[in-house]
mmCIF file of C-alpha atoms (C1' of nucleotides) in Angstrom:
data_model
loop_
_atom_site.group_PDB
_atom_site.id
_atom_site.type_symbol
_atom_site.label_atom_id
_atom_site.label_comp_id
_atom_site.label_asym_id
_atom_site.label_seq_id
_atom_site.Cartn_x
_atom_site.Cartn_y
_atom_site.Cartn_z
ATOM 1 C CA MET S 84 -56.281 25.604 -111.100
ATOM 2 C CA ARG S 85 -56.601 26.492 -114.725
ATOM 3 C CA MET S 86 -59.276 28.123 -116.771
ATOM 4 C CA SER S 87 -59.538 25.969 -119.895
ATOM 5 C CA THR S 88 -58.765 27.532 -123.242
ATOM 6 C CA LYS S 89 -62.308 26.629 -124.179
ATOM 7 C CA ALA S 90 -63.587 29.158 -121.662
ATOM 8 C CA GLN S 91 -60.942 31.684 -122.652
ATOM 9 C CA TYR S 92 -61.836 31.334 -126.322
ATOM 10 C CA ALA S 93 -65.520 31.719 -125.567
ATOM 11 C CA VAL S 94 -64.995 34.983 -123.711
ATOM 12 C CA ARG S 95 -62.639 36.371 -126.353
ATOM 13 C CA ALA S 96 -65.019 35.427 -129.131
ATOM 14 C CA MET S 97 -67.927 37.097 -127.360
ATOM 15 C CA VAL S 98 -65.992 40.322 -126.890
ATOM 16 C CA ASN S 99 -64.985 40.262 -130.535
ATOM 17 C CA LEU S 100 -68.543 39.588 -131.619
ATOM 18 C CA ASN S 101 -69.916 42.472 -129.617
ATOM 19 C CA LEU S 102 -67.119 44.763 -130.771
ATOM 20 C CA HIS S 103 -67.902 44.243 -134.463
ATOM 21 C CA SER S 104 -71.632 43.688 -134.403
ATOM 22 C CA GLU S 105 -73.491 47.007 -134.132
ATOM 23 C CA GLY S 106 -76.810 45.310 -134.534
ATOM 24 C CA GLN S 107 -75.757 43.235 -137.553
ATOM 25 C CA PRO S 108 -75.083 39.494 -137.477
ATOM 26 C CA VAL S 109 -71.399 38.562 -137.351
ATOM 27 C CA SER S 110 -70.262 35.346 -139.044
ATOM 28 C CA LEU S 111 -68.031 32.914 -137.253
ATOM 29 C CA ARG S 112 -65.671 33.108 -140.183
ATOM 30 C CA ASP S 113 -64.929 36.750 -139.374
ATOM 31 C CA ILE S 114 -64.367 36.023 -135.711
ATOM 32 C CA SER S 115 -62.191 33.082 -136.652
ATOM 33 C CA LEU S 116 -59.963 35.272 -138.800
ATOM 34 C CA ARG S 117 -59.704 38.095 -136.304
ATOM 35 C CA GLU S 118 -59.069 35.961 -133.239
ATOM 36 C CA SER S 119 -57.137 33.118 -134.890
ATOM 37 C CA ILE S 120 -59.450 30.467 -133.520
ATOM 38 C CA SER S 121 -60.293 27.492 -135.731
ATOM 39 C CA LEU S 122 -63.658 27.991 -137.399
ATOM 40 C CA THR S 123 -64.891 24.520 -136.619
ATOM 41 C CA TYR S 124 -63.941 24.908 -132.980
ATOM 42 C CA LEU S 125 -65.833 28.191 -132.799
ATOM 43 C CA GLU S 126 -68.826 26.393 -134.240
ATOM 44 C CA GLN S 127 -68.759 23.983 -131.341
ATOM 45 C CA LEU S 128 -68.599 26.814 -128.856
ATOM 46 C CA PHE S 129 -71.405 28.803 -130.418
ATOM 47 C CA VAL S 130 -73.777 25.856 -130.424
ATOM 48 C CA LYS S 131 -73.427 25.911 -126.671
ATOM 49 C CA LEU S 132 -73.599 29.673 -126.396
ATOM 50 C CA ARG S 133 -76.846 29.607 -128.330
ATOM 51 C CA ARG S 134 -78.321 26.954 -126.068
ATOM 52 C CA GLY S 135 -77.244 29.056 -123.124
ATOM 53 C CA GLU S 136 -79.180 31.927 -124.655
ATOM 54 C CA ILE S 137 -76.129 34.140 -124.853
ATOM 55 C CA VAL S 138 -76.388 34.535 -128.618
ATOM 56 C CA LYS S 139 -78.960 33.889 -131.333
ATOM 57 C CA SER S 140 -78.201 32.724 -134.851
ATOM 58 C CA VAL S 141 -79.292 34.155 -138.183
ATOM 59 C CA ARG S 142 -79.104 31.693 -141.074
ATOM 60 C CA GLY S 143 -78.442 32.196 -144.729
ATOM 61 C CA PRO S 144 -76.265 34.717 -146.553
ATOM 62 C CA GLY S 145 -75.359 37.696 -144.422
ATOM 63 C CA GLY S 146 -76.216 35.611 -141.428
ATOM 64 C CA GLY S 147 -74.190 34.937 -138.339
ATOM 65 C CA TYR S 148 -74.656 35.517 -134.656
ATOM 66 C CA LEU S 149 -76.166 38.278 -132.585
ATOM 67 C CA LEU S 150 -76.228 38.833 -128.842
ATOM 68 C CA ALA S 151 -79.378 37.327 -127.376
ATOM 69 C CA ARG S 152 -79.656 40.285 -125.000
ATOM 70 C CA PRO S 153 -77.871 43.562 -124.263
ATOM 71 C CA ALA S 154 -74.170 43.227 -123.425
ATOM 72 C CA LYS S 155 -74.838 44.802 -120.039
ATOM 73 C CA ASP S 156 -76.984 41.791 -119.158
ATOM 74 C CA ILE S 157 -74.429 39.172 -120.094
ATOM 75 C CA GLN S 158 -72.088 38.214 -117.296
ATOM 76 C CA VAL S 159 -68.784 36.465 -117.791
ATOM 77 C CA ASP S 160 -69.807 33.537 -115.596
ATOM 78 C CA GLU S 161 -72.810 32.917 -117.848
ATOM 79 C CA ILE S 162 -70.546 32.642 -120.885
ATOM 80 C CA ILE S 163 -68.358 30.108 -119.127
ATOM 81 C CA ASP S 164 -71.352 28.175 -117.819
ATOM 82 C CA SER S 165 -72.682 27.908 -121.352
ATOM 83 C CA VAL S 166 -69.607 26.188 -122.733
ATOM 84 C CA GLU S 167 -69.949 23.755 -119.848
ATOM 85 C CA GLU S 168 -66.941 24.736 -117.926
ATOM 86 C CA SER S 169 -67.533 24.092 -114.250
ATOM 87 C CA LEU S 170 -66.682 26.909 -111.874
ATOM 88 C CA VAL S 171 -66.787 24.689 -108.834
ATOM 89 C CA PRO S 172 -63.267 23.660 -107.933
ATOM 90 C CA VAL S 173 -63.895 20.040 -106.943
ATOM 91 C CA SER S 174 -65.861 17.383 -108.757
ATOM 92 C CA CYS S 175 -67.890 16.035 -105.843
ATOM 93 C CA MET S 176 -69.700 19.356 -105.648
ATOM 94 C CA ASP S 177 -70.514 19.504 -109.303
ATOM 95 C CA GLN S 178 -74.044 18.278 -109.627
ATOM 96 C CA LYS S 179 -77.269 19.676 -108.308
ATOM 97 C CA ASN S 180 -77.674 16.616 -106.105
ATOM 98 C CA GLY S 181 -75.291 18.019 -103.554
ATOM 99 C CA CYS S 182 -72.293 16.315 -102.060
ATOM 100 C CA ALA S 183 -72.352 13.222 -99.929
ATOM 101 C CA CYS S 184 -69.137 14.090 -98.146
ATOM 102 C CA GLU S 185 -70.448 17.367 -96.810
ATOM 103 C CA ASP S 186 -70.492 16.188 -93.225
ATOM 104 C CA GLN S 187 -67.205 14.318 -93.281
ATOM 105 C CA CYS S 188 -64.886 16.299 -95.508
ATOM 106 C CA VAL S 189 -62.832 18.737 -93.552
ATOM 107 C CA THR S 190 -61.768 20.501 -96.659
ATOM 108 C CA HIS S 191 -65.233 20.692 -98.170
ATOM 109 C CA ASN S 192 -65.875 24.185 -96.898
ATOM 110 C CA VAL S 193 -62.646 25.503 -98.355
ATOM 111 C CA TRP S 194 -63.517 24.469 -101.891
ATOM 112 C CA HIS S 195 -67.104 25.465 -101.506
ATOM 113 C CA GLY S 196 -66.129 28.923 -100.327
ATOM 114 C CA LEU S 197 -63.605 29.240 -103.112
ATOM 115 C CA GLY S 198 -66.196 28.301 -105.705
ATOM 116 C CA GLU S 199 -68.475 31.038 -104.423
ATOM 117 C CA LYS S 200 -65.721 33.632 -104.611
ATOM 118 C CA ILE S 201 -64.959 32.690 -108.188
ATOM 119 C CA ARG S 202 -68.570 32.915 -109.247
ATOM 120 C CA GLN S 203 -69.028 36.149 -107.367
ATOM 121 C CA PHE S 204 -66.117 37.747 -109.174
ATOM 122 C CA LEU S 205 -66.999 36.542 -112.656
ATOM 123 C CA SER S 206 -70.636 37.524 -112.280
ATOM 124 C CA SER S 207 -69.610 41.050 -111.379
ATOM 125 C CA ILE S 208 -68.135 41.570 -114.853
ATOM 126 C CA THR S 209 -70.352 41.997 -117.913
ATOM 127 C CA LEU S 210 -69.633 41.644 -121.598
ATOM 128 C CA ASP S 211 -70.239 45.368 -121.857
ATOM 129 C CA ASP S 212 -67.441 46.053 -119.369
ATOM 130 C CA LEU S 213 -64.999 44.024 -121.425
ATOM 131 C CA THR S 214 -66.052 45.568 -124.696
ATOM 132 C CA THR S 215 -65.660 49.083 -123.370
ATOM 133 C CA GLU S 216 -62.218 48.176 -122.105
ATOM 134 C CA ALA S 217 -61.278 46.702 -125.468
ATOM 135 C CA LYS S 218 -62.395 49.842 -127.273
ATOM 136 C CA SER S 219 -60.275 52.086 -125.102
ATOM 137 C CA LYS S 220 -57.268 49.850 -125.696
ATOM 138 C CA LEU S 221 -57.737 49.990 -129.437
ATOM 139 C CA LYS S 222 -57.615 53.787 -129.403
ATOM 140 C CA HIS S 223 -54.048 53.875 -128.135
ATOM 141 C CA MET W 980 -61.847 25.353 -113.441
ATOM 142 C CA ARG W 981 -60.840 22.497 -111.263
ATOM 143 C CA MET W 982 -58.637 22.158 -108.252
ATOM 144 C CA SER W 983 -56.526 19.071 -108.948
ATOM 145 C CA THR W 984 -56.809 16.107 -106.619
ATOM 146 C CA LYS W 985 -53.131 16.611 -105.940
ATOM 147 C CA ALA W 986 -53.886 19.895 -104.249
ATOM 148 C CA GLN W 987 -56.915 18.424 -102.498
ATOM 149 C CA TYR W 988 -54.868 15.503 -101.205
ATOM 150 C CA ALA W 989 -52.137 17.812 -99.982
ATOM 151 C CA VAL W 990 -54.560 19.893 -97.943
ATOM 152 C CA ARG W 991 -56.329 16.838 -96.520
ATOM 153 C CA ALA W 992 -53.039 15.218 -95.607
ATOM 154 C CA MET W 993 -51.832 18.358 -93.869
ATOM 155 C CA VAL W 994 -54.995 18.627 -91.801
ATOM 156 C CA ASN W 995 -54.701 14.977 -90.870
ATOM 157 C CA LEU W 996 -51.049 15.391 -89.961
ATOM 158 C CA ASN W 997 -51.736 18.334 -87.718
ATOM 159 C CA LEU W 998 -54.728 16.620 -86.160
ATOM 160 C CA HIS W 999 -52.712 13.578 -85.039
ATOM 161 C CA SER W 1000 -49.311 15.089 -84.382
ATOM 162 C CA GLU W 1001 -49.212 16.783 -80.989
ATOM 163 C CA GLY W 1002 -45.536 17.473 -81.318
ATOM 164 C CA GLN W 1003 -44.639 13.934 -82.398
ATOM 165 C CA PRO W 1004 -43.664 12.942 -85.933
ATOM 166 C CA VAL W 1005 -46.452 11.309 -87.913
ATOM 167 C CA SER W 1006 -45.551 8.645 -90.467
ATOM 168 C CA LEU W 1007 -46.923 8.807 -93.965
ATOM 169 C CA ARG W 1008 -48.112 5.258 -93.492
ATOM 170 C CA ASP W 1009 -50.556 6.409 -90.823
ATOM 171 C CA ILE W 1010 -51.840 9.257 -92.952
ATOM 172 C CA SER W 1011 -52.117 6.893 -95.883
ATOM 173 C CA LEU W 1012 -54.294 4.506 -93.887
ATOM 174 C CA ARG W 1013 -56.486 7.187 -92.377
ATOM 175 C CA GLU W 1014 -57.055 9.187 -95.543
ATOM 176 C CA SER W 1015 -56.975 6.307 -98.038
ATOM 177 C CA ILE W 1016 -54.275 7.913 -100.129
ATOM 178 C CA SER W 1017 -51.583 5.707 -101.695
ATOM 179 C CA LEU W 1018 -48.379 5.786 -99.646
ATOM 180 C CA THR W 1019 -46.106 6.318 -102.609
ATOM 181 C CA TYR W 1020 -48.227 9.170 -103.833
ATOM 182 C CA LEU W 1021 -48.084 10.798 -100.417
ATOM 183 C CA GLU W 1022 -44.318 10.485 -100.506
ATOM 184 C CA GLN W 1023 -44.240 12.508 -103.697
ATOM 185 C CA LEU W 1024 -46.396 15.190 -102.179
ATOM 186 C CA PHE W 1025 -44.388 15.430 -98.985
ATOM 187 C CA VAL W 1026 -41.102 15.842 -100.816
ATOM 188 C CA LYS W 1027 -42.604 18.996 -102.245
ATOM 189 C CA LEU W 1028 -44.154 20.082 -98.975
ATOM 190 C CA ARG W 1029 -40.764 19.737 -97.338
ATOM 191 C CA ARG W 1030 -39.079 21.809 -100.039
ATOM 192 C CA GLY W 1031 -41.799 24.384 -99.574
ATOM 193 C CA GLU W 1032 -40.912 24.463 -95.871
ATOM 194 C CA ILE W 1033 -44.376 23.463 -94.822
ATOM 195 C CA VAL W 1034 -43.165 20.316 -93.029
ATOM 196 C CA LYS W 1035 -39.880 18.886 -91.840
ATOM 197 C CA SER W 1036 -38.925 15.241 -91.836
ATOM 198 C CA VAL W 1037 -37.574 12.977 -89.110
ATOM 199 C CA ARG W 1038 -35.871 9.861 -90.415
ATOM 200 C CA GLY W 1039 -35.541 6.438 -88.918
ATOM 201 C CA PRO W 1040 -37.886 4.359 -86.796
ATOM 202 C CA GLY W 1041 -40.467 6.449 -85.009
ATOM 203 C CA GLY W 1042 -39.840 9.124 -87.580
ATOM 204 C CA GLY W 1043 -42.260 10.877 -89.866
ATOM 205 C CA TYR W 1044 -43.208 14.458 -90.546
ATOM 206 C CA LEU W 1045 -43.726 17.513 -88.373
ATOM 207 C CA LEU W 1046 -45.051 20.951 -89.208
ATOM 208 C CA ALA W 1047 -42.204 23.282 -90.086
ATOM 209 C CA ARG W 1048 -43.973 26.099 -88.247
ATOM 210 C CA PRO W 1049 -47.114 26.665 -86.176
ATOM 211 C CA ALA W 1050 -50.349 25.764 -87.932
ATOM 212 C CA LYS W 1051 -51.517 29.347 -87.543
ATOM 213 C CA ASP W 1052 -48.679 30.427 -89.830
ATOM 214 C CA ILE W 1053 -49.455 27.967 -92.607
ATOM 215 C CA GLN W 1054 -51.895 29.255 -95.201
ATOM 216 C CA VAL W 1055 -53.800 27.041 -97.576
ATOM 217 C CA ASP W 1056 -52.364 28.799 -100.630
ATOM 218 C CA GLU W 1057 -48.851 27.964 -99.428
ATOM 219 C CA ILE W 1058 -49.714 24.280 -99.289
ATOM 220 C CA ILE W 1059 -51.037 24.363 -102.821
ATOM 221 C CA ASP W 1060 -48.073 26.380 -104.084
ATOM 222 C CA SER W 1061 -45.746 23.778 -102.623
ATOM 223 C CA VAL W 1062 -47.190 20.907 -104.587
ATOM 224 C CA GLU W 1063 -46.767 23.076 -107.667
ATOM 225 C CA GLU W 1064 -50.337 23.676 -108.437
ATOM 226 C CA SER W 1065 -50.684 27.032 -110.141
ATOM 227 C CA LEU W 1066 -53.326 29.368 -108.776
ATOM 228 C CA VAL W 1067 -53.249 31.620 -111.813
ATOM 229 C CA PRO W 1068 -56.090 30.684 -114.118
ATOM 230 C CA VAL W 1069 -54.324 31.072 -117.493
ATOM 231 C CA SER W 1070 -50.971 29.732 -118.572
ATOM 232 C CA CYS W 1071 -49.584 32.853 -120.200
ATOM 233 C CA MET W 1072 -49.492 34.505 -116.779
ATOM 234 C CA ASP W 1073 -47.741 31.640 -115.103
ATOM 235 C CA GLN W 1074 -44.095 32.532 -115.077
ATOM 236 C CA LYS W 1075 -42.287 35.316 -113.347
ATOM 237 C CA ASN W 1076 -41.402 36.801 -116.707
ATOM 238 C CA GLY W 1077 -44.777 38.402 -117.057
ATOM 239 C CA CYS W 1078 -47.148 38.094 -119.963
ATOM 240 C CA ALA W 1079 -46.450 39.363 -123.436
ATOM 241 C CA CYS W 1080 -50.103 39.760 -124.272
ATOM 242 C CA GLU W 1081 -50.771 42.199 -121.462
ATOM 243 C CA ASP W 1082 -51.334 45.124 -123.769
ATOM 244 C CA GLN W 1083 -53.318 43.319 -126.422
ATOM 245 C CA CYS W 1084 -55.434 40.780 -124.592
ATOM 246 C CA VAL W 1085 -58.815 42.140 -123.767
ATOM 247 C CA THR W 1086 -59.496 39.312 -121.415
ATOM 248 C CA HIS W 1087 -56.163 39.496 -119.636
ATOM 249 C CA ASN W 1088 -57.488 41.636 -116.807
ATOM 250 C CA VAL W 1089 -60.334 39.250 -116.125
ATOM 251 C CA TRP W 1090 -58.065 36.294 -115.501
ATOM 252 C CA HIS W 1091 -55.554 38.374 -113.633
ATOM 253 C CA GLY W 1092 -58.226 39.704 -111.314
ATOM 254 C CA LEU W 1093 -59.637 36.244 -110.831
ATOM 255 C CA GLY W 1094 -56.224 34.875 -109.889
ATOM 256 C CA GLU W 1095 -55.865 37.535 -107.254
ATOM 257 C CA LYS W 1096 -59.259 36.758 -105.761
ATOM 258 C CA ILE W 1097 -58.391 33.083 -105.531
ATOM 259 C CA ARG W 1098 -55.081 33.753 -103.840
ATOM 260 C CA GLN W 1099 -56.680 36.264 -101.515
ATOM 261 C CA PHE W 1100 -59.266 33.757 -100.384
ATOM 262 C CA LEU W 1101 -56.924 30.828 -99.906
ATOM 263 C CA SER W 1102 -54.377 32.914 -98.049
ATOM 264 C CA SER W 1103 -57.028 33.986 -95.586
ATOM 265 C CA ILE W 1104 -57.419 30.421 -94.332
ATOM 266 C CA THR W 1105 -54.786 28.747 -92.166
ATOM 267 C CA LEU W 1106 -54.110 25.118 -91.401
ATOM 268 C CA ASP W 1107 -55.103 25.922 -87.832
ATOM 269 C CA ASP W 1108 -58.536 27.061 -88.999
ATOM 270 C CA LEU W 1109 -59.108 23.796 -90.820
ATOM 271 C CA THR W 1110 -57.857 21.671 -87.945
ATOM 272 C CA THR W 1111 -60.100 23.427 -85.458
ATOM 273 C CA GLU W 1112 -63.031 22.902 -87.782
ATOM 274 C CA ALA W 1113 -62.166 19.221 -88.167
ATOM 275 C CA LYS W 1114 -62.004 18.755 -84.398
ATOM 276 C CA SER W 1115 -65.421 20.244 -83.864
ATOM 277 C CA LYS W 1116 -66.841 18.002 -86.564
ATOM 278 C CA LEU W 1117 -65.383 14.908 -84.930
ATOM 279 C CA LYS W 1118 -67.127 15.674 -81.657
ATOM 280 C CA HIS W 1119 -70.597 15.340 -83.121
ATOM 281 C "C1'" DA H 1147 -86.895 26.551 -158.413
ATOM 282 C "C1'" DA H 1148 -81.889 26.634 -158.224
ATOM 283 C "C1'" DA H 1149 -77.716 27.883 -156.330
ATOM 284 C "C1'" DG H 1150 -74.935 29.565 -152.943
ATOM 285 C "C1'" DT H 1151 -74.050 30.802 -148.178
ATOM 286 C "C1'" DA H 1152 -73.799 29.815 -143.558
ATOM 287 C "C1'" DA H 1153 -75.217 27.411 -139.530
ATOM 288 C "C1'" DT H 1154 -75.472 22.639 -137.429
ATOM 289 C "C1'" DT H 1155 -74.207 18.088 -135.986
ATOM 290 C "C1'" DG H 1156 -71.731 13.976 -134.606
ATOM 291 C "C1'" DA H 1157 -67.881 11.196 -134.831
ATOM 292 C "C1'" DC H 1158 -63.210 10.892 -134.180
ATOM 293 C "C1'" DA H 1159 -58.051 11.590 -133.510
ATOM 294 C "C1'" DG H 1160 -53.745 13.558 -131.724
ATOM 295 C "C1'" DT H 1161 -51.636 15.524 -127.757
ATOM 296 C "C1'" DT H 1162 -51.096 16.738 -123.091
ATOM 297 C "C1'" DT H 1163 -51.972 16.302 -118.326
ATOM 298 C "C1'" DT H 1164 -53.130 13.729 -114.336
ATOM 299 C "C1'" DA H 1165 -52.799 10.393 -111.073
ATOM 300 C "C1'" DC H 1166 -50.698 7.161 -109.837
ATOM 301 C "C1'" DT H 1167 -47.125 2.710 -109.388
ATOM 302 C "C1'" DC H 1168 -42.647 0.527 -109.174
ATOM 303 C "C1'" DA H 1169 -38.059 -0.265 -108.108
ATOM 304 C "C1'" DG H 1170 -34.749 0.892 -105.999
ATOM 305 C "C1'" DG H 1171 -31.863 3.869 -102.585
ATOM 306 C "C1'" DT H 1172 -30.499 6.445 -97.998
ATOM 307 C "C1'" DA H 1173 -30.548 7.894 -93.222
ATOM 308 C "C1'" DT H 1174 -31.618 6.751 -88.418
ATOM 309 C "C1'" DG H 1175 -32.542 4.485 -84.001
ATOM 310 C "C1'" DC H 1176 -32.726 0.369 -81.342
ATOM 311 C "C1'" DG N 611 -27.089 -4.785 -88.440
ATOM 312 C "C1'" DC N 612 -31.697 -4.703 -89.231
ATOM 313 C "C1'" DA N 613 -36.138 -2.715 -89.196
ATOM 314 C "C1'" DT N 614 -38.308 1.569 -90.036
ATOM 315 C "C1'" DA N 615 -39.393 5.385 -92.648
ATOM 316 C "C1'" DC N 616 -37.961 8.874 -95.679
ATOM 317 C "C1'" DC N 617 -36.135 9.801 -100.503
ATOM 318 C "C1'" DT N 618 -35.785 9.728 -105.673
ATOM 319 C "C1'" DG N 619 -36.579 9.130 -110.459
ATOM 320 C "C1'" DA N 620 -38.482 6.669 -114.132
ATOM 321 C "C1'" DG N 621 -42.455 4.832 -116.161
ATOM 322 C "C1'" DT N 622 -47.504 4.131 -117.351
ATOM 323 C "C1'" DA N 623 -52.597 3.856 -117.950
ATOM 324 C "C1'" DA N 624 -56.473 6.634 -118.235
ATOM 325 C "C1'" DA N 625 -58.709 10.756 -118.742
ATOM 326 C "C1'" DA N 626 -59.246 15.347 -120.460
ATOM 327 C "C1'" DC N 627 -58.320 18.744 -123.670
ATOM 328 C "C1'" DT N 628 -58.103 20.730 -128.163
ATOM 329 C "C1'" DG N 629 -59.162 20.488 -132.124
ATOM 330 C "C1'" DT N 630 -60.421 18.293 -137.232
ATOM 331 C "C1'" DC N 631 -63.406 16.090 -140.768
ATOM 332 C "C1'" DA N 632 -67.340 14.971 -143.176
ATOM 333 C "C1'" DA N 633 -71.878 15.462 -144.025
ATOM 334 C "C1'" DT N 634 -76.358 17.830 -143.373
ATOM 335 C "C1'" DT N 635 -79.849 21.305 -142.841
ATOM 336 C "C1'" DA N 636 -81.825 25.903 -143.260
ATOM 337 C "C1'" DC N 637 -82.171 30.130 -145.297
ATOM 338 C "C1'" DT N 638 -81.712 33.988 -148.842
ATOM 339 C "C1'" DT N 639 -81.019 35.765 -153.242
ATOM 340 C "C1'" DT N 640 -81.465 35.474 -158.079
#
DNA sequence: AAAGTAATTGACAGTTTTACTCAGGTATGC
DNA sequence: GCATACCTGAGTAAAACTGTCAATTACTTT
């Protein structure tokens, strides 16, 4: 049971973006330098974050990325969903088309319940929460 | 975020073992046939389950495995721990020796909290719960 | 219009992890 | 003593993960 570094990077990058934005676009290059994440890898992530309508891009000089909506309205599970990291613990339950084993699998309910707990927890935390926390840490 | 098939197999095998035991040792061969899990792979898993004191072995003809304690006292998280599947979502928090990034990482608390939720949920379910559920499913 | 900046895209490669198999060995009961 | 069933460690193929590279497109400023 591991959260992929892809998901971890995405969340860290989003916090960093929000922390340094203040209404202005932030370039991936800046985030790359501050968080020590390869620029080209960030690019991959932000393509997905844009499609997930978590951020919007501004092209040209002085461009970069902005939050697509207020940080309060961005939940951690949405960030992870966007980079295509499944939160459901077993593969047979992945797709929309349900799970054939539902009636047979004894253990189905365990994983299903676990998946709901995970989502529940991650959707209770917003990007704003994390940013506020980061700010208070920086002060010390 | 995926539960490995190793962990899934371990839980399934344990339910199957408990379901067909009734105080008598159950051979891995039987479990293998019923659950369609390779015998040699099961052997690997049960070495770990034995070390984790989830089951005990009986050698020789007519031998097999027995629960090491009542099914009510075996929690799902213990089964998964035994087969060495980490329940902590990020690697830096894996070992006993804590996590160096605790003070810096903004996202640390998210993953830490998530790990606790996962453990909390899986420790609330016992092997007995799953076996009872399996029995009622078989009746239909 | 030209030049420079930055986002965008797709293909691809190295490494690690996973999920197993194989080939033996050891203890036990009949 | 032989059949049964556990026990052990090494090895391997495939998949997933983590990233890089090269080339393109879009936009802004001069």
